[in-house]
GROMACS .gro file of C-alpha atoms in nm:
model
  259
    1MET     CA    1  13.211   7.153  -7.519
    2LEU     CA    2  13.423   7.417  -7.335
    3ASP     CA    3  13.535   7.742  -7.510
    4ALA     CA    4  13.818   7.975  -7.391
    5ASN     CA    5  13.769   8.352  -7.444
    6ARG     CA    6  14.043   8.616  -7.462
    7SER     CA    7  14.047   8.678  -7.086
    8GLY     CA    8  14.133   8.316  -7.030
    9THR     CA    9  13.797   8.222  -6.878
   10VAL     CA   10  13.661   7.888  -6.983
   11THR     CA   11  13.290   7.888  -7.062
   12ALA     CA   12  13.052   7.623  -7.180
   13SER     CA   13  12.902   7.646  -7.525
   14PRO     CA   14  12.528   7.715  -7.550
   15ARG     CA   15  12.456   7.369  -7.690
   16ALA     CA   16  12.642   7.200  -7.404
   17ALA     CA   17  12.471   7.421  -7.147
   18ALA     CA   18  12.131   7.338  -7.287
   19THR     CA   19  12.219   6.970  -7.280
   20GLU     CA   20  12.330   6.985  -6.919
   21LEU     CA   21  12.022   7.179  -6.802
   22THR     CA   22  11.771   6.955  -6.976
   23VAL     CA   23  11.599   6.721  -6.732
   24PRO     CA   24  11.447   6.409  -6.885
   25THR     CA   25  11.067   6.389  -6.846
   26ALA     CA   26  10.933   6.075  -6.689
   27VAL     CA   27  10.687   5.888  -6.913
   28PRO     CA   28  10.379   5.773  -6.715
   29ALA     CA   29  10.340   5.401  -6.705
   30PRO     CA   30  10.027   5.258  -6.866
   31PRO     CA   31   9.755   5.153  -6.621
   32VAL     CA   32   9.788   4.797  -6.511
   33ARG     CA   33   9.473   4.597  -6.565
   34ARG     CA   34   9.410   4.339  -6.304
   35THR     CA   35   9.384   4.002  -6.463
   36GLY     CA   36   9.418   3.787  -6.156
   37PHE     CA   37   9.176   3.523  -6.036
   38THR     CA   38   9.013   3.759  -5.783
   39ALA     CA   39   8.953   4.028  -6.045
   40ARG     CA   40   8.797   3.780  -6.287
   41CYS     CA   41   8.571   3.645  -6.013
   42THR     CA   42   8.463   3.998  -5.920
   43ARG     CA   43   8.374   4.086  -6.279
   44ALA     CA   44   8.184   3.761  -6.318
   45ALA     CA   45   7.992   3.815  -5.994
   46LEU     CA   46   7.888   4.165  -6.100
   47SER     CA   47   7.784   4.069  -6.451
   48PRO     CA   48   7.416   4.115  -6.545
   49TYR     CA   49   7.342   3.743  -6.572
   50ALA     CA   50   7.510   3.668  -6.240
   51ARG     CA   51   7.291   3.928  -6.073
   52LEU     CA   52   6.984   3.787  -6.246
   53SER     CA   53   7.074   3.441  -6.118
   54LEU     CA   54   7.104   3.584  -5.767
   55LEU     CA   55   6.759   3.742  -5.801
   56LEU     CA   56   6.606   3.412  -5.910
   57ALA     CA   57   6.777   3.232  -5.622
   58LEU     CA   58   6.644   3.486  -5.371
   59LEU     CA   59   6.291   3.460  -5.507
   60GLY     CA   60   6.307   3.082  -5.506
   61ALA     CA   61   6.426   3.080  -5.145
   62ALA     CA   62   6.150   3.323  -5.047
   63ALA     CA   63   5.886   3.107  -5.215
   64GLY     CA   64   6.024   2.800  -5.036
   65CYS     CA   65   6.000   2.977  -4.700
   66VAL     CA   66   5.639   3.067  -4.771
   67LEU     CA   67   5.554   2.707  -4.854
   68ALA     CA   68   5.725   2.593  -4.535
   69PHE     CA   69   5.570   2.843  -4.294
   70GLU     CA   70   5.224   2.869  -4.457
   71PRO     CA   71   5.123   3.229  -4.378
   72GLN     CA   72   4.764   3.149  -4.474
   73ARG     CA   73   4.729   2.995  -4.128
   74LEU     CA   74   4.678   3.349  -4.001
   75LEU     CA   75   4.320   3.324  -4.124
   76THR     CA   76   4.249   3.021  -3.909
   77HIS     CA   77   4.485   3.048  -3.611
   78GLY     CA   78   4.498   3.425  -3.571
   79TRP     CA   79   4.787   3.649  -3.474
   80PRO     CA   80   5.032   3.548  -3.199
   81PRO     CA   81   4.894   3.665  -2.864
   82GLN     CA   82   5.228   3.815  -2.761
   83LEU     CA   83   5.181   4.101  -3.007
   84GLY     CA   84   4.913   4.366  -2.985
   85GLY     CA   85   4.830   4.720  -3.086
   86ALA     CA   86   5.066   4.925  -3.302
   87ALA     CA   87   5.352   4.677  -3.264
   88ALA     CA   88   5.138   4.400  -3.410
   89ALA     CA   89   5.035   4.623  -3.700
   90LEU     CA   90   5.397   4.713  -3.781
   91VAL     CA   91   5.513   4.352  -3.766
   92PHE     CA   92   5.222   4.243  -3.984
   93ALA     CA   93   5.295   4.518  -4.239
   94ALA     CA   94   5.659   4.406  -4.263
   95ALA     CA   95   5.554   4.041  -4.296
   96TYR     CA   96   5.294   4.143  -4.554
   97GLY     CA   97   5.558   4.315  -4.769
   98LEU     CA   98   5.797   4.021  -4.755
   99CYS     CA   99   5.517   3.778  -4.839
  100THR     CA  100   5.421   3.974  -5.150
  101VAL     CA  101   5.783   3.956  -5.267
  102ALA     CA  102   5.756   3.579  -5.223
  103PHE     CA  103   5.446   3.563  -5.449
  104VAL     CA  104   5.183   3.524  -5.174
  105PRO     CA  105   4.852   3.649  -5.321
  106ARG     CA  106   4.755   3.990  -5.185
  107PRO     CA  107   4.382   3.909  -5.153
  108LEU     CA  108   4.470   3.647  -4.892
  109LEU     CA  109   4.685   3.894  -4.700
  110ASN     CA  110   4.420   4.166  -4.725
  111LEU     CA  111   4.156   3.934  -4.584
  112ALA     CA  112   4.391   3.845  -4.300
  113ALA     CA  113   4.456   4.215  -4.229
  114GLY     CA  114   4.085   4.286  -4.203
  115ALA     CA  115   4.015   3.980  -3.991
  116LEU     CA  116   4.300   4.058  -3.747
  117PHE     CA  117   4.282   4.438  -3.720
  118GLY     CA  118   3.937   4.539  -3.838
  119SER     CA  119   3.843   4.753  -4.137
  120GLN     CA  120   4.033   5.076  -4.067
  121TRP     CA  121   4.350   4.938  -3.910
  122GLY     CA  122   4.345   4.649  -4.156
  123LEU     CA  123   4.334   4.890  -4.451
  124GLY     CA  124   4.624   5.100  -4.317
  125THR     CA  125   4.833   4.795  -4.234
  126ALA     CA  126   4.769   4.630  -4.570
  127LEU     CA  127   4.847   4.947  -4.766
  128THR     CA  128   5.172   4.993  -4.576
  129GLY     CA  129   5.270   4.636  -4.651
  130THR     CA  130   5.168   4.678  -5.015
  131VAL     CA  131   5.393   4.979  -5.072
  132LEU     CA  132   5.675   4.816  -4.876
  133GLY     CA  133   5.658   4.493  -5.072
  134ALA     CA  134   5.630   4.676  -5.405
  135GLY     CA  135   5.934   4.887  -5.321
  136VAL     CA  136   6.143   4.585  -5.224
  137ALA     CA  137   6.046   4.396  -5.540
  138PHE     CA  138   6.108   4.702  -5.758
  139GLY     CA  139   6.450   4.757  -5.603
  140LEU     CA  140   6.552   4.394  -5.644
  141GLY     CA  141   6.437   4.385  -6.004
  142ARG     CA  142   6.602   4.716  -6.089
  143VAL     CA  143   6.941   4.632  -5.934
  144LEU     CA  144   6.964   4.261  -6.011
  145GLY     CA  145   6.751   4.204  -6.320
  146GLN     CA  146   6.719   4.512  -6.539
  147ASP     CA  147   7.056   4.494  -6.717
  148ALA     CA  148   7.009   4.129  -6.809
  149LEU     CA  149   6.641   4.140  -6.906
  150ARG     CA  150   6.616   4.462  -7.108
  151PRO     CA  151   6.811   4.320  -7.407
  152LEU     CA  152   6.557   4.035  -7.418
  153LEU     CA  153   6.258   4.268  -7.479
  154ARG     CA  154   6.231   4.184  -7.847
  155GLY     CA  155   5.877   4.056  -7.882
  156ARG     CA  156   5.603   4.289  -8.001
  157TRP     CA  157   5.396   4.258  -7.685
  158LEU     CA  158   5.699   4.296  -7.462
  159LYS     CA  159   5.815   4.608  -7.645
  160ALA     CA  160   5.467   4.757  -7.627
  161ALA     CA  161   5.440   4.692  -7.253
  162ASP     CA  162   5.788   4.829  -7.190
  163GLY     CA  163   5.719   5.143  -7.391
  164GLN     CA  164   5.393   5.203  -7.210
  165LEU     CA  165   5.552   5.166  -6.867
  166SER     CA  166   5.856   5.376  -6.960
  167ARG     CA  167   5.668   5.667  -7.119
  168HIS     CA  168   5.349   5.669  -6.910
  169GLY     CA  169   5.468   5.514  -6.587
  170PHE     CA  170   5.224   5.665  -6.338
  171ARG     CA  171   4.900   5.609  -6.527
  172SER     CA  172   5.007   5.267  -6.651
  173MET     CA  173   5.090   5.146  -6.301
  174LEU     CA  174   4.775   5.306  -6.163
  175ALA     CA  175   4.568   5.110  -6.413
  176ALA     CA  176   4.758   4.791  -6.331
  177ARG     CA  177   4.685   4.834  -5.960
  178LEU     CA  178   4.319   4.913  -6.017
  179PHE     CA  179   4.277   4.609  -6.243
  180PRO     CA  180   4.270   4.299  -6.019
  181GLY     CA  181   4.362   4.068  -6.307
  182VAL     CA  182   4.726   4.187  -6.315
  183PRO     CA  183   4.936   3.988  -6.065
  184PHE     CA  184   5.100   4.213  -5.809
  185TRP     CA  185   5.446   4.057  -5.845
  186ALA     CA  186   5.431   4.067  -6.226
  187ALA     CA  187   5.355   4.440  -6.226
  188ASN     CA  188   5.641   4.502  -5.983
  189TYR     CA  189   5.909   4.326  -6.186
  190CYS     CA  190   5.785   4.453  -6.522
  191ALA     CA  191   5.806   4.808  -6.388
  192ALA     CA  192   6.154   4.739  -6.252
  193VAL     CA  193   6.280   4.622  -6.592
  194SER     CA  194   6.131   4.929  -6.762
  195LYS     CA  195   6.260   5.285  -6.726
  196MET     CA  196   5.989   5.392  -6.483
  197GLY     CA  197   6.099   5.609  -6.193
  198TRP     CA  198   6.069   5.526  -5.824
  199LEU     CA  199   5.827   5.804  -5.730
  200PRO     CA  200   5.564   5.736  -6.000
  201PHE     CA  201   5.581   5.366  -5.923
  202LEU     CA  202   5.531   5.398  -5.547
  203LEU     CA  203   5.269   5.673  -5.572
  204ALA     CA  204   5.064   5.485  -5.830
  205THR     CA  205   5.091   5.170  -5.620
  206ALA     CA  206   4.965   5.345  -5.306
  207LEU     CA  207   4.674   5.520  -5.479
  208GLY     CA  208   4.572   5.239  -5.709
  209SER     CA  209   4.571   4.977  -5.434
  210ILE     CA  210   4.327   5.163  -5.205
  211PRO     CA  211   3.990   5.047  -5.350
  212ASN     CA  212   4.074   4.680  -5.383
  213THR     CA  213   4.262   4.663  -5.052
  214ALA     CA  214   3.981   4.839  -4.867
  215ALA     CA  215   3.723   4.601  -5.012
  216TYR     CA  216   3.916   4.293  -4.903
  217ALA     CA  217   3.987   4.440  -4.559
  218VAL     CA  218   3.618   4.508  -4.503
  219ALA     CA  219   3.530   4.161  -4.631
  220GLY     CA  220   3.780   4.008  -4.390
  221ALA     CA  221   3.649   4.213  -4.098
  222ARG     CA  222   3.286   4.120  -4.175
  223ALA     CA  223   3.346   3.762  -4.283
  224SER     CA  224   3.146   3.637  -3.986
  225ALA     CA  225   2.837   3.813  -4.127
  226PRO     CA  226   2.837   3.738  -4.502
  227THR     CA  227   2.485   3.875  -4.547
  228SER     CA  228   2.562   4.214  -4.396
  229PRO     CA  229   2.545   4.521  -4.624
  230ALA     CA  230   2.914   4.602  -4.564
  231PHE     CA  231   3.023   4.255  -4.675
  232LEU     CA  232   2.802   4.261  -4.985
  233ILE     CA  233   2.923   4.608  -5.085
  234ALA     CA  234   3.282   4.495  -5.043
  235MET     CA  235   3.222   4.199  -5.272
  236ALA     CA  236   3.069   4.430  -5.531
  237VAL     CA  237   3.370   4.662  -5.514
  238ILE     CA  238   3.593   4.361  -5.576
  239ALA     CA  239   3.390   4.228  -5.869
  240VAL     CA  240   3.312   4.551  -6.058
  241PRO     CA  241   3.673   4.665  -6.121
  242ALA     CA  242   3.759   4.316  -6.241
  243LEU     CA  243   3.475   4.329  -6.493
  244VAL     CA  244   3.561   4.681  -6.609
  245GLY     CA  245   3.928   4.594  -6.640
  246SER     CA  246   3.847   4.290  -6.852
  247VAL     CA  247   3.639   4.502  -7.090
  248VAL     CA  248   3.911   4.768  -7.119
  249ALA     CA  249   4.180   4.506  -7.180
  250TRP     CA  250   3.967   4.348  -7.453
  251ARG     CA  251   3.917   4.683  -7.628
  252LYS     CA  252   4.287   4.777  -7.601
  253ARG     CA  253   4.422   4.452  -7.746
  254HIS     CA  254   4.431   4.596  -8.101
  255HIS     CA  255   4.624   4.901  -7.981
  256LEU     CA  256   4.894   4.679  -7.827
  257ARG     CA  257   4.920   4.465  -8.139
  258ALA     CA  258   4.968   4.773  -8.354
  259HIS     CA  259   5.282   4.861  -8.159
   0.00000   0.00000   0.00000
């Protein structure tokens, strides 16, 4: 509205001026949620059970490759002659790690390491492959399987094992590595599903695997002389931890049931 004062000047009223100077504020639009086919496929592919299915498919393919290529032939046919020295040790360590992910028994690989590279080099190569394979399995289980499997830990034994690995990761994994009765792959994936950290897992794996790995490497290096003192001592080192571990597991069974 326009008002005329005594001097004849036309001025705008305060209400009109305020109306003219007011700038409307833009209201932000709500976020648009993608509901297309591509978005639905992406969410489905990243779901916990889809990742678990991928993990099972990878492990099945790895096991099939092992059955097809038969790595146990290393004990009878030896290492390819094209490789030698440090290069052969590195290639064997990498193959060792991948084979453990594919459920190849570590005693077989340890014997092969000792037979191919001798006691010292065989021990170093086998330990490198052990830590490498454990790390790969732990990473696969943690990324692809943990979210889907943790809600399934409802049984009493499963909860007890998960609690032990989550709260006392280093000493629990160290005991599992020292006890030959615990399958290597089972310990890897159980630790991956738990809340154990990377560093305790890898450190306990490296330290706990030394006695058993060294015994098998020596046995493989001295397999041609089964009556030698070194071979007999190696066999004793393999047998004694298994016996001790069985006794400890028998005495601890009531403790696990109580939890």
